[in-house]
Amino acid sequence: MHAGRYVPILVALSLLSACAEPGARPDGGNAASPMIAVSLPPATDTLPCTKATTAPGRSATPADVATPRSEGALPRPSNEYLDEAYREEMLRRQMEANDAYLNRRPLPETALPGAIRCAIRAEDALRPLHERKVYDKRAVEKALTAAGLPESYVRAPGSRDRMPHDGVIIGNWTGQACIVGYLSREYGAHIEYGSTTADGGCLPAGD
C-alpha cells in the first residue's frame, strides 16, 4: 500500500551506498554504525488530576533538586587516619556519590501546573486515610484513583527511599512530572512533585 512513495528514497539510498566506502561518514570520518537522529513528540500531561481544579492560593511541595558542588581534589594530610576532618569529608563525598542516582533535576515550566494540581489532589486523598489510621495498599490505591491518579505505584518503604520507613510510599507519572510521597503512621500524608531521579524512575526500586 502506497509503496510508490518510497521508491525514490530507496534509489537514493542505493546510489549513496554504491558511492561510499563501508563504514564511511558524510564528514569524512569512519564509524562502525551511522548516527540516527530521533525526534520525540513534546511531553503532555496524561493523568486526570492534571486538569483538576484546586482552591486559589494552594500550592504543593517541590521535591529537592540536586545542587552541583564545585569541589576540587581533597588534599591528603600527612596522616589521614588521624585527621578527623579529612576522614569526615571523605565519608561525606562517598555518601553523596553513592546516592547520586536518587538526585532530581529542575522541572520545565510547562510541567508545573499539572504536577502541582496532582500533588494537592493526592495529599488531600491520603489525609483522611491517616485520620482513620488506614494504611492498606489497596485502600491507598483506591483513594488515589478517585483523586485522578489511577495506576499509582504503592509499596512498602525500602532501604533506598528517602522517606519514613513505616506505612506506604506512592509514585505516579503525570506525563511530565513525578508525583511521589508517603502515608506514614507517624508523620501522616506528604506528597511532592519533581522530575525523575537520575536513574530514570519516579521512585527507586524496592527491596
PDB file of C-alpha atoms in Angstrom:
ATOM      1  CA  MET A   1       0.000   0.000   0.000  1.00  0.00           C
ATOM      2  CA  HIS A   2       1.407   3.387  -1.092  1.00  0.00           C
ATOM      3  CA  ALA A   3       4.663   1.643  -1.925  1.00  0.00           C
ATOM      4  CA  GLY A   4       5.398   4.023  -4.769  1.00  0.00           C
ATOM      5  CA  ARG A   5       6.236   6.908  -2.476  1.00  0.00           C
ATOM      6  CA  TYR A   6       9.251   5.019  -1.079  1.00  0.00           C
ATOM      7  CA  VAL A   7      10.873   4.197  -4.428  1.00  0.00           C
ATOM      8  CA  PRO A   8      12.847   7.484  -4.840  1.00  0.00           C
ATOM      9  CA  ILE A   9      14.200   7.131  -1.303  1.00  0.00           C
ATOM     10  CA  LEU A  10      15.323   3.564  -1.900  1.00  0.00           C
ATOM     11  CA  VAL A  11      17.005   4.545  -5.162  1.00  0.00           C
ATOM     12  CA  ALA A  12      18.812   7.435  -3.486  1.00  0.00           C
ATOM     13  CA  LEU A  13      19.983   5.188  -0.685  1.00  0.00           C
ATOM     14  CA  SER A  14      21.249   2.624  -3.218  1.00  0.00           C
ATOM     15  CA  LEU A  15      23.245   5.299  -5.032  1.00  0.00           C
ATOM     16  CA  LEU A  16      24.730   6.584  -1.776  1.00  0.00           C
ATOM     17  CA  SER A  17      25.677   3.069  -0.763  1.00  0.00           C
ATOM     18  CA  ALA A  18      27.400   2.490  -4.086  1.00  0.00           C
ATOM     19  CA  CYS A  19      29.468   5.673  -3.795  1.00  0.00           C
ATOM     20  CA  ALA A  20      30.508   5.429  -0.169  1.00  0.00           C
ATOM     21  CA  GLU A  21      33.036   3.098   1.378  1.00  0.00           C
ATOM     22  CA  PRO A  22      31.756   0.729   4.060  1.00  0.00           C
ATOM     23  CA  GLY A  23      31.598   2.491   7.430  1.00  0.00           C
ATOM     24  CA  ALA A  24      32.263   5.925   5.884  1.00  0.00           C
ATOM     25  CA  ARG A  25      30.593   9.037   7.329  1.00  0.00           C
ATOM     26  CA  PRO A  26      29.469  12.107   5.355  1.00  0.00           C
ATOM     27  CA  ASP A  27      32.021  14.245   7.226  1.00  0.00           C
ATOM     28  CA  GLY A  28      34.880  12.005   6.124  1.00  0.00           C
ATOM     29  CA  GLY A  29      35.312  10.148   9.402  1.00  0.00           C
ATOM     30  CA  ASN A  30      34.848   6.443   9.920  1.00  0.00           C
ATOM     31  CA  ALA A  31      32.309   4.825  12.195  1.00  0.00           C
ATOM     32  CA  ALA A  32      31.139   1.293  12.741  1.00  0.00           C
ATOM     33  CA  SER A  33      27.479   2.350  12.550  1.00  0.00           C
ATOM     34  CA  PRO A  34      25.709   5.548  11.432  1.00  0.00           C
ATOM     35  CA  MET A  35      24.220   8.011  13.906  1.00  0.00           C
ATOM     36  CA  ILE A  36      20.413   8.114  13.796  1.00  0.00           C
ATOM     37  CA  ALA A  37      18.549  11.229  14.941  1.00  0.00           C
ATOM     38  CA  VAL A  38      15.205  10.508  16.604  1.00  0.00           C
ATOM     39  CA  SER A  39      12.604  13.232  17.064  1.00  0.00           C
ATOM     40  CA  LEU A  40      10.277  12.731  20.050  1.00  0.00           C
ATOM     41  CA  PRO A  41       6.921  14.489  20.480  1.00  0.00           C
ATOM     42  CA  PRO A  42       6.640  17.068  23.291  1.00  0.00           C
ATOM     43  CA  ALA A  43       5.617  15.641  26.666  1.00  0.00           C
ATOM     44  CA  THR A  44       1.998  16.197  27.662  1.00  0.00           C
ATOM     45  CA  ASP A  45       0.018  15.682  30.855  1.00  0.00           C
ATOM     46  CA  THR A  46      -1.958  12.440  30.838  1.00  0.00           C
ATOM     47  CA  LEU A  47      -3.280  11.955  34.394  1.00  0.00           C
ATOM     48  CA  PRO A  48      -6.832  13.207  35.064  1.00  0.00           C
ATOM     49  CA  CYS A  49      -5.625  15.112  38.148  1.00  0.00           C
ATOM     50  CA  THR A  50      -3.602  17.473  35.937  1.00  0.00           C
ATOM     51  CA  LYS A  51      -6.922  19.019  34.804  1.00  0.00           C
ATOM     52  CA  ALA A  52      -8.447  19.209  38.283  1.00  0.00           C
ATOM     53  CA  THR A  53      -9.447  22.476  39.918  1.00  0.00           C
ATOM     54  CA  THR A  54      -7.859  23.473  43.213  1.00  0.00           C
ATOM     55  CA  ALA A  55      -8.645  26.226  45.677  1.00  0.00           C
ATOM     56  CA  PRO A  56      -6.979  29.575  44.883  1.00  0.00           C
ATOM     57  CA  GLY A  57      -3.689  30.140  46.661  1.00  0.00           C
ATOM     58  CA  ARG A  58      -2.991  26.482  47.338  1.00  0.00           C
ATOM     59  CA  SER A  59       0.366  25.041  46.395  1.00  0.00           C
ATOM     60  CA  ALA A  60       2.350  21.842  46.808  1.00  0.00           C
ATOM     61  CA  THR A  61       5.830  20.848  47.930  1.00  0.00           C
ATOM     62  CA  PRO A  62       8.509  20.522  45.247  1.00  0.00           C
ATOM     63  CA  ALA A  63      10.948  17.647  45.615  1.00  0.00           C
ATOM     64  CA  ASP A  64      14.537  18.565  46.454  1.00  0.00           C
ATOM     65  CA  VAL A  65      16.725  19.264  43.449  1.00  0.00           C
ATOM     66  CA  ALA A  66      20.382  18.274  43.455  1.00  0.00           C
ATOM     67  CA  THR A  67      22.756  21.223  43.761  1.00  0.00           C
ATOM     68  CA  PRO A  68      26.059  20.549  41.996  1.00  0.00           C
ATOM     69  CA  ARG A  69      29.056  21.192  44.216  1.00  0.00           C
ATOM     70  CA  SER A  70      32.210  22.796  42.971  1.00  0.00           C
ATOM     71  CA  GLU A  71      34.700  20.508  44.656  1.00  0.00           C
ATOM     72  CA  GLY A  72      38.312  20.091  43.787  1.00  0.00           C
ATOM     73  CA  ALA A  73      40.708  17.388  44.799  1.00  0.00           C
ATOM     74  CA  LEU A  74      40.848  16.806  48.541  1.00  0.00           C
ATOM     75  CA  PRO A  75      44.393  17.449  49.807  1.00  0.00           C
ATOM     76  CA  ARG A  76      45.749  14.389  51.554  1.00  0.00           C
ATOM     77  CA  PRO A  77      47.044  15.119  55.080  1.00  0.00           C
ATOM     78  CA  SER A  78      50.290  13.739  56.432  1.00  0.00           C
ATOM     79  CA  ASN A  79      48.349  11.152  58.400  1.00  0.00           C
ATOM     80  CA  GLU A  80      44.859  10.576  57.003  1.00  0.00           C
ATOM     81  CA  TYR A  81      43.997   8.082  59.747  1.00  0.00           C
ATOM     82  CA  LEU A  82      44.407  10.686  62.491  1.00  0.00           C
ATOM     83  CA  ASP A  83      42.899  13.665  60.630  1.00  0.00           C
ATOM     84  CA  GLU A  84      39.211  13.598  61.626  1.00  0.00           C
ATOM     85  CA  ALA A  85      38.224  16.499  59.342  1.00  0.00           C
ATOM     86  CA  TYR A  86      39.744  14.743  56.323  1.00  0.00           C
ATOM     87  CA  ARG A  87      38.021  11.461  57.124  1.00  0.00           C
ATOM     88  CA  GLU A  88      34.638  13.154  57.640  1.00  0.00           C
ATOM     89  CA  GLU A  89      34.927  14.981  54.308  1.00  0.00           C
ATOM     90  CA  MET A  90      35.918  11.794  52.503  1.00  0.00           C
ATOM     91  CA  LEU A  91      32.921   9.980  54.009  1.00  0.00           C
ATOM     92  CA  ARG A  92      30.565  12.807  53.026  1.00  0.00           C
ATOM     93  CA  ARG A  93      31.776  12.732  49.429  1.00  0.00           C
ATOM     94  CA  GLN A  94      31.476   8.967  49.230  1.00  0.00           C
ATOM     95  CA  MET A  95      27.934   9.019  50.592  1.00  0.00           C
ATOM     96  CA  GLU A  96      26.894  11.698  48.106  1.00  0.00           C
ATOM     97  CA  ALA A  97      28.381   9.708  45.237  1.00  0.00           C
ATOM     98  CA  ASN A  98      26.565   6.564  46.390  1.00  0.00           C
ATOM     99  CA  ASP A  99      23.202   8.371  46.449  1.00  0.00           C
ATOM    100  CA  ALA A 100      23.666  10.341  43.226  1.00  0.00           C
ATOM    101  CA  TYR A 101      21.257   8.050  41.366  1.00  0.00           C
ATOM    102  CA  LEU A 102      18.418   9.460  43.546  1.00  0.00           C
ATOM    103  CA  ASN A 103      19.058  13.084  42.560  1.00  0.00           C
ATOM    104  CA  ARG A 104      16.365  15.055  40.745  1.00  0.00           C
ATOM    105  CA  ARG A 105      16.705  17.973  38.342  1.00  0.00           C
ATOM    106  CA  PRO A 106      14.505  21.096  37.880  1.00  0.00           C
ATOM    107  CA  LEU A 107      11.227  20.593  36.017  1.00  0.00           C
ATOM    108  CA  PRO A 108      10.341  22.559  32.873  1.00  0.00           C
ATOM    109  CA  GLU A 109       7.803  25.331  33.441  1.00  0.00           C
ATOM    110  CA  THR A 110       5.202  23.544  31.311  1.00  0.00           C
ATOM    111  CA  ALA A 111       5.155  20.607  33.744  1.00  0.00           C
ATOM    112  CA  LEU A 112       4.474  22.631  36.887  1.00  0.00           C
ATOM    113  CA  PRO A 113       0.726  23.445  36.750  1.00  0.00           C
ATOM    114  CA  GLY A 114      -0.380  19.841  36.265  1.00  0.00           C
ATOM    115  CA  ALA A 115       2.182  18.489  38.727  1.00  0.00           C
ATOM    116  CA  ILE A 116       1.057  20.895  41.446  1.00  0.00           C
ATOM    117  CA  ARG A 117      -2.615  20.022  40.903  1.00  0.00           C
ATOM    118  CA  CYS A 118      -1.860  16.297  41.157  1.00  0.00           C
ATOM    119  CA  ALA A 119       0.284  16.671  44.276  1.00  0.00           C
ATOM    120  CA  ILE A 120      -2.502  18.611  46.009  1.00  0.00           C
ATOM    121  CA  ARG A 121      -5.134  16.084  44.957  1.00  0.00           C
ATOM    122  CA  ALA A 122      -3.013  13.150  46.124  1.00  0.00           C
ATOM    123  CA  GLU A 123      -2.280  14.656  49.533  1.00  0.00           C
ATOM    124  CA  ASP A 124      -5.942  15.556  50.035  1.00  0.00           C
ATOM    125  CA  ALA A 125      -6.889  11.966  49.217  1.00  0.00           C
ATOM    126  CA  LEU A 126      -4.416  10.451  51.686  1.00  0.00           C
ATOM    127  CA  ARG A 127      -5.067  12.654  54.719  1.00  0.00           C
ATOM    128  CA  PRO A 128      -8.469  11.108  55.531  1.00  0.00           C
ATOM    129  CA  LEU A 129      -6.858   7.669  55.476  1.00  0.00           C
ATOM    130  CA  HIS A 130      -4.315   8.789  58.060  1.00  0.00           C
ATOM    131  CA  GLU A 131      -7.086  10.219  60.228  1.00  0.00           C
ATOM    132  CA  ARG A 132      -8.826   6.830  60.129  1.00  0.00           C
ATOM    133  CA  LYS A 133      -5.465   5.029  60.581  1.00  0.00           C
ATOM    134  CA  VAL A 134      -5.849   3.186  57.289  1.00  0.00           C
ATOM    135  CA  TYR A 135      -2.553   2.285  55.612  1.00  0.00           C
ATOM    136  CA  ASP A 136      -3.669  -0.629  53.461  1.00  0.00           C
ATOM    137  CA  LYS A 137      -2.162  -0.674  49.954  1.00  0.00           C
ATOM    138  CA  ARG A 138      -5.497  -1.254  48.209  1.00  0.00           C
ATOM    139  CA  ALA A 139      -7.221   1.499  50.178  1.00  0.00           C
ATOM    140  CA  VAL A 140      -4.461   3.911  49.162  1.00  0.00           C
ATOM    141  CA  GLU A 141      -4.695   2.884  45.502  1.00  0.00           C
ATOM    142  CA  LYS A 142      -8.476   3.332  45.554  1.00  0.00           C
ATOM    143  CA  ALA A 143      -8.259   6.791  47.134  1.00  0.00           C
ATOM    144  CA  LEU A 144      -5.622   7.933  44.638  1.00  0.00           C
ATOM    145  CA  THR A 145      -7.619   6.630  41.678  1.00  0.00           C
ATOM    146  CA  ALA A 146     -10.661   8.567  42.874  1.00  0.00           C
ATOM    147  CA  ALA A 147      -8.466  11.671  43.105  1.00  0.00           C
ATOM    148  CA  GLY A 148      -7.376  11.383  39.470  1.00  0.00           C
ATOM    149  CA  LEU A 149      -4.176   9.356  39.933  1.00  0.00           C
ATOM    150  CA  PRO A 150      -5.043   5.916  38.556  1.00  0.00           C
ATOM    151  CA  GLU A 151      -2.480   3.115  38.490  1.00  0.00           C
ATOM    152  CA  SER A 152      -0.356   4.706  41.199  1.00  0.00           C
ATOM    153  CA  TYR A 153       2.599   2.661  42.383  1.00  0.00           C
ATOM    154  CA  VAL A 154       2.111   1.889  46.084  1.00  0.00           C
ATOM    155  CA  ARG A 155       4.547  -0.199  48.122  1.00  0.00           C
ATOM    156  CA  ALA A 156       6.225  -0.558  51.478  1.00  0.00           C
ATOM    157  CA  PRO A 157       9.221   1.751  52.059  1.00  0.00           C
ATOM    158  CA  GLY A 158      12.619   0.301  51.209  1.00  0.00           C
ATOM    159  CA  SER A 159      16.201   0.943  52.209  1.00  0.00           C
ATOM    160  CA  ARG A 160      16.795   3.255  49.209  1.00  0.00           C
ATOM    161  CA  ASP A 161      13.830   5.539  49.884  1.00  0.00           C
ATOM    162  CA  ARG A 162      14.387   8.983  51.382  1.00  0.00           C
ATOM    163  CA  MET A 163      11.095   8.752  53.264  1.00  0.00           C
ATOM    164  CA  PRO A 164       9.776   7.476  56.619  1.00  0.00           C
ATOM    165  CA  HIS A 165      10.119   3.722  56.873  1.00  0.00           C
ATOM    166  CA  ASP A 166       6.592   2.997  58.021  1.00  0.00           C
ATOM    167  CA  GLY A 167       3.268   2.971  56.201  1.00  0.00           C
ATOM    168  CA  VAL A 168       3.477   3.091  52.383  1.00  0.00           C
ATOM    169  CA  ILE A 169       5.087   5.236  49.709  1.00  0.00           C
ATOM    170  CA  ILE A 170       3.484   6.193  46.402  1.00  0.00           C
ATOM    171  CA  GLY A 171       4.615   7.223  42.953  1.00  0.00           C
ATOM    172  CA  ASN A 172       2.934   8.233  39.715  1.00  0.00           C
ATOM    173  CA  TRP A 173       3.799   9.985  36.443  1.00  0.00           C
ATOM    174  CA  THR A 174       1.703  12.878  35.134  1.00  0.00           C
ATOM    175  CA  GLY A 175       3.207  12.645  31.673  1.00  0.00           C
ATOM    176  CA  GLN A 176       5.678  15.406  32.528  1.00  0.00           C
ATOM    177  CA  ALA A 177       6.472  15.033  36.228  1.00  0.00           C
ATOM    178  CA  CYS A 178       6.666  12.563  39.087  1.00  0.00           C
ATOM    179  CA  ILE A 179       4.211  12.632  41.969  1.00  0.00           C
ATOM    180  CA  VAL A 180       5.863  10.965  44.968  1.00  0.00           C
ATOM    181  CA  GLY A 181       5.303  10.793  48.677  1.00  0.00           C
ATOM    182  CA  TYR A 182       4.199   8.724  51.626  1.00  0.00           C
ATOM    183  CA  LEU A 183       1.420   7.857  54.002  1.00  0.00           C
ATOM    184  CA  SER A 184       3.120   7.282  57.339  1.00  0.00           C
ATOM    185  CA  ARG A 185       1.681   6.156  60.646  1.00  0.00           C
ATOM    186  CA  GLU A 186       3.975   8.582  62.463  1.00  0.00           C
ATOM    187  CA  TYR A 187       4.191  11.523  60.048  1.00  0.00           C
ATOM    188  CA  GLY A 188       0.878  11.433  58.177  1.00  0.00           C
ATOM    189  CA  ALA A 189       0.494  12.159  54.461  1.00  0.00           C
ATOM    190  CA  HIS A 190       3.047  14.096  52.442  1.00  0.00           C
ATOM    191  CA  ILE A 191       3.260  14.430  48.644  1.00  0.00           C
ATOM    192  CA  GLU A 192       5.827  16.177  46.444  1.00  0.00           C
ATOM    193  CA  TYR A 193       6.257  16.762  42.733  1.00  0.00           C
ATOM    194  CA  GLY A 194       9.512  16.668  40.776  1.00  0.00           C
ATOM    195  CA  SER A 195      11.483  15.177  37.922  1.00  0.00           C
ATOM    196  CA  THR A 196      12.525  11.581  37.598  1.00  0.00           C
ATOM    197  CA  THR A 197      15.590  10.552  39.559  1.00  0.00           C
ATOM    198  CA  ALA A 198      18.969  10.275  37.853  1.00  0.00           C
ATOM    199  CA  ASP A 199      18.347   6.588  37.146  1.00  0.00           C
ATOM    200  CA  GLY A 200      15.162   7.429  35.249  1.00  0.00           C
ATOM    201  CA  GLY A 201      12.342   6.486  37.646  1.00  0.00           C
ATOM    202  CA  CYS A 202       9.984   8.297  39.976  1.00  0.00           C
ATOM    203  CA  LEU A 203      10.948   6.016  42.867  1.00  0.00           C
ATOM    204  CA  PRO A 204      13.971   3.813  43.446  1.00  0.00           C
ATOM    205  CA  ALA A 205      13.460   0.077  43.147  1.00  0.00           C
ATOM    206  CA  GLY A 206      12.000  -1.544  46.218  1.00  0.00           C
ATOM    207  CA  ASP A 207      13.889  -4.082  48.316  1.00  0.00           C
TER     208      ASP A 207
END
